[in-house]
Coordinates of C-alpha atoms in Angstrom, one line a residue:
M1 CA -42.3 77.7 -14.4
E2 CA -41.4 78.4 -10.8
W3 CA -41.8 76.9 -7.4
T4 CA -40.2 77.2 -3.9
E5 CA -39.9 74.3 -1.5
Q6 CA -37.6 72.9 1.2
G7 CA -35.5 70.0 0.4
I8 CA -32.6 67.7 1.7
V9 CA -29.4 67.9 -0.3
L10 CA -28.6 64.5 -1.8
G11 CA -25.5 65.5 -3.8
T12 CA -24.0 67.9 -6.4
R13 CA -21.8 67.6 -9.4
R14 CA -19.7 70.4 -10.9
Y15 CA -21.1 72.2 -14.0
G16 CA -18.8 74.4 -15.9
E17 CA -16.2 76.6 -14.2
A18 CA -18.2 77.6 -11.1
G19 CA -21.7 76.1 -11.3
A20 CA -23.1 73.0 -9.8
I21 CA -26.0 70.7 -10.5
L22 CA -27.8 70.3 -7.2
E23 CA -29.9 67.2 -6.5
L24 CA -32.6 67.7 -3.8
M25 CA -35.2 65.4 -2.2
T26 CA -38.3 67.5 -1.9
R27 CA -41.8 66.5 -0.5
D28 CA -43.9 67.8 -3.4
H29 CA -41.5 67.6 -6.4
G30 CA -39.7 64.4 -5.5
R31 CA -36.0 64.0 -6.4
H32 CA -35.3 67.1 -8.4
L33 CA -32.2 68.5 -10.1
G34 CA -31.3 72.1 -11.0
L35 CA -28.3 74.3 -11.7
V36 CA -26.9 76.5 -9.0
R37 CA -24.8 79.3 -10.5
G38 CA -21.7 79.7 -8.4
G39 CA -22.5 76.4 -6.5
A40 CA -18.9 75.2 -6.8
G41 CA -17.6 78.4 -5.2
S42 CA -16.4 78.8 -1.7
R43 CA -19.5 80.7 -0.6
L44 CA -22.2 78.2 -1.7
R45 CA -20.3 74.9 -1.6
P46 CA -20.6 74.5 2.3
L47 CA -24.4 74.9 2.0
L48 CA -24.7 72.3 -0.7
Q49 CA -23.3 69.3 1.3
P50 CA -25.4 66.1 1.4
G51 CA -27.7 66.2 4.5
N52 CA -28.2 69.9 4.6
R53 CA -31.8 71.2 4.5
V54 CA -32.3 74.2 2.2
S55 CA -35.1 76.4 0.9
A56 CA -34.9 76.2 -2.9
T57 CA -36.6 78.2 -5.6
W58 CA -36.6 76.5 -9.0
R59 CA -37.2 78.4 -12.2
A60 CA -37.2 77.3 -15.9
R61 CA -38.9 78.4 -19.1
L62 CA -40.4 74.9 -19.6
D63 CA -41.1 72.2 -17.1
E64 CA -38.9 69.7 -18.9
H65 CA -35.8 71.9 -18.7
L66 CA -33.1 71.4 -16.1
G67 CA -33.8 74.8 -14.6
N68 CA -32.0 77.0 -12.1
Y69 CA -32.0 76.9 -8.3
V70 CA -31.6 79.8 -5.9
V71 CA -31.0 78.3 -2.5
E72 CA -30.9 79.4 1.1
A73 CA -29.6 77.3 3.9
L74 CA -32.0 76.3 6.7
D75 CA -30.1 73.6 8.6
V76 CA -26.4 73.0 7.9
R77 CA -26.3 69.6 9.5
A78 CA -23.8 68.0 7.3
A79 CA -20.9 69.4 9.3
S80 CA -21.9 67.2 12.3
F81 CA -21.4 64.1 10.2
L82 CA -17.7 64.7 9.6
D83 CA -16.3 63.0 12.7
L84 CA -18.9 60.1 12.6
S85 CA -18.2 57.5 9.9
H86 CA -21.6 55.8 10.3
A87 CA -23.2 59.2 9.6
L88 CA -21.1 59.9 6.5
Y89 CA -21.7 56.5 5.0
G90 CA -25.3 56.5 6.1
M91 CA -26.0 59.8 4.3
T92 CA -24.3 58.4 1.1
H93 CA -26.4 55.3 1.4
V94 CA -29.8 57.0 1.8
A95 CA -29.0 59.3 -1.1
A96 CA -28.3 56.3 -3.3
L97 CA -31.6 54.8 -2.2
C98 CA -33.5 57.9 -3.1
R99 CA -31.9 57.8 -6.6
L100 CA -33.8 54.6 -7.2
L101 CA -36.9 56.7 -7.4
P102 CA -37.9 58.3 -10.7
E103 CA -36.8 62.0 -11.0
R104 CA -39.5 64.5 -10.2
D105 CA -41.9 61.8 -9.0
P106 CA -43.3 62.9 -5.6
H107 CA -42.8 60.5 -2.7
P108 CA -43.8 62.6 0.4
D109 CA -43.5 59.7 2.9
V110 CA -40.0 59.0 1.7
S111 CA -39.1 62.7 2.0
D112 CA -40.5 62.8 5.5
S113 CA -38.6 59.7 6.6
L114 CA -35.4 61.0 5.0
G115 CA -35.7 64.3 6.9
E116 CA -36.1 62.5 10.2
I117 CA -33.1 60.2 9.6
V118 CA -30.9 63.1 8.6
E119 CA -31.9 65.0 11.8
R120 CA -31.0 62.1 14.0
M121 CA -28.2 60.5 12.0
T122 CA -25.5 61.2 14.6
D123 CA -27.4 58.9 17.1
A124 CA -26.1 55.4 16.0
R125 CA -28.5 53.5 18.2
W126 CA -31.5 55.2 16.7
T127 CA -30.2 55.3 13.1
G128 CA -29.6 51.5 12.8
P129 CA -33.3 50.4 13.1
A130 CA -34.5 53.6 11.3
M131 CA -32.3 52.6 8.3
V132 CA -33.7 49.1 8.1
R133 CA -37.2 50.6 8.2
F134 CA -36.3 53.1 5.5
E135 CA -35.1 50.3 3.3
L136 CA -38.4 48.5 3.9
Q137 CA -40.2 51.7 3.0
M138 CA -38.3 52.1 -0.2
L139 CA -39.2 48.5 -1.2
T140 CA -42.8 49.4 -0.7
E141 CA -42.5 52.7 -2.6
L142 CA -40.9 50.8 -5.5
G143 CA -43.7 48.2 -5.5
F144 CA -42.0 45.3 -3.7
G145 CA -43.2 45.8 -0.1
L146 CA -42.9 42.9 2.4
D147 CA -46.0 41.7 4.3
L148 CA -45.1 41.2 7.9
D149 CA -48.6 41.3 9.3
S150 CA -49.6 37.7 9.2
C151 CA -48.3 34.2 8.5
V152 CA -48.2 33.2 4.8
A153 CA -48.9 29.6 5.7
T154 CA -51.5 29.8 8.5
G155 CA -52.8 33.4 8.4
T156 CA -52.1 33.8 12.1
T157 CA -50.8 37.1 13.5
N158 CA -49.2 35.5 16.6
D159 CA -45.6 34.5 17.1
L160 CA -44.3 35.6 13.7
A161 CA -40.6 34.5 13.6
Y162 CA -39.5 34.3 10.0
I163 CA -39.7 35.9 6.6
S164 CA -40.0 33.8 3.4
P165 CA -37.4 34.8 0.8
R166 CA -39.8 33.5 -1.9
S167 CA -42.9 35.5 -1.0
G168 CA -41.6 38.3 1.2
R169 CA -44.3 37.4 3.8
A170 CA -44.0 36.6 7.5
V171 CA -44.0 33.0 8.7
S172 CA -45.1 31.9 12.2
R173 CA -42.6 30.0 14.4
S174 CA -44.5 26.7 14.2
A175 CA -45.1 26.8 10.5
G176 CA -41.5 27.9 9.7
E177 CA -39.6 25.7 12.1
P178 CA -39.1 22.7 9.6
W179 CA -37.6 25.2 7.1
R180 CA -35.9 27.6 9.4
D181 CA -32.5 27.3 7.7
K182 CA -34.1 28.5 4.4
L183 CA -35.9 31.5 6.0
F184 CA -34.9 34.9 7.2
R185 CA -35.3 35.5 10.9
L186 CA -37.9 38.3 11.6
P187 CA -36.5 40.7 14.1
V188 CA -39.1 41.7 16.6
F189 CA -38.3 45.5 16.2
L190 CA -39.8 45.3 12.7
V191 CA -43.2 44.4 14.0
D192 CA -43.0 46.2 17.4
P193 CA -41.5 49.7 17.2
D194 CA -41.1 49.8 21.0
V195 CA -38.5 47.0 21.0
V196 CA -34.9 48.0 21.1
P197 CA -33.0 45.8 18.6
T198 CA -29.7 44.0 19.4
T199 CA -26.8 44.0 17.0
E200 CA -27.9 40.6 15.9
D201 CA -31.4 41.9 15.2
L202 CA -30.0 44.7 13.1
A203 CA -27.9 42.2 11.1
D204 CA -30.9 40.1 10.4
G205 CA -32.9 43.2 9.4
F206 CA -30.2 44.3 7.0
A207 CA -29.8 40.8 5.6
T208 CA -33.5 40.7 4.7
T209 CA -33.8 44.2 3.1
G210 CA -30.5 43.7 1.3
F211 CA -31.8 40.5 -0.3
F212 CA -35.0 41.9 -1.5
L213 CA -33.5 45.2 -2.7
T214 CA -30.9 43.2 -4.7
R215 CA -33.4 40.7 -6.1
H216 CA -36.3 43.0 -7.0
V217 CA -34.7 46.5 -7.5
L218 CA -31.0 46.4 -8.2
E219 CA -30.4 43.2 -10.3
P220 CA -33.1 44.1 -12.9
R221 CA -31.2 47.4 -13.3
Q222 CA -27.9 45.6 -13.4
L223 CA -26.8 47.3 -10.2
T224 CA -25.5 46.0 -6.9
L225 CA -25.8 47.3 -3.3
P226 CA -23.5 50.3 -2.9
D227 CA -20.3 49.9 -1.0
A228 CA -21.5 52.7 1.3
R229 CA -24.1 50.4 2.7
A230 CA -21.6 47.8 3.9
H231 CA -19.4 50.6 5.3
F232 CA -22.3 52.1 7.1
I233 CA -23.3 48.7 8.8
Q234 CA -19.7 48.1 9.8
S235 CA -19.3 51.7 11.2
L236 CA -22.7 51.4 12.9
T237 CA -21.7 48.2 14.7
R238 CA -18.5 49.8 16.0
A239 CA -20.4 52.9 17.2
M240 CA -23.0 50.8 19.0
A241 CA -20.2 48.8 20.8
L242 CA -18.8 51.9 22.4

């Protein structure tokens, strides 16, 4: 078995004296692991940092084997994250989100979105809303997508202002006003990509995605939201204030 594809490095773990098990997010082969011989050494270690894009050739005798990677660096972007705490935490967080997907299960849209986020991770004002949308996308990929197109109570598509925590659907302002304290606020940037979100909008967006990720995805697996997510949001808020 053999294939060659580009991928984003999600992480590595040491294997033996000098090897490393490399975890990539690829478009056609999903989240895929393989052994890199010498991957823990000084020559290859800088190339295998989370966020770098590599060209990887995977080989194994049988498809179900771990297999071996031979990698070539294409974009060593991880170095640009070192002085930006929101970028470092952001990369850790998106990698954790990708690990919620089954190994070797292709999710090309997630791979494309991850690549775009990594390319623009240093831009805090762009990364904030992109991360909220990425979390929404992950909910959809995992089978728990939100419906923000029309009001769950009236069917209208106008003046959508809230999100129901029970149904995950949008609620119009008039229908939701009596129960506004029990609903999530729907930030406009989630339904209109041309709107630039405020810090409050981002907080509302992250509150919503965090709730549904926890209830539908993490709690059934006896997991919690990773600490990196909270650190990312805090760092992002500070960076946007500068």
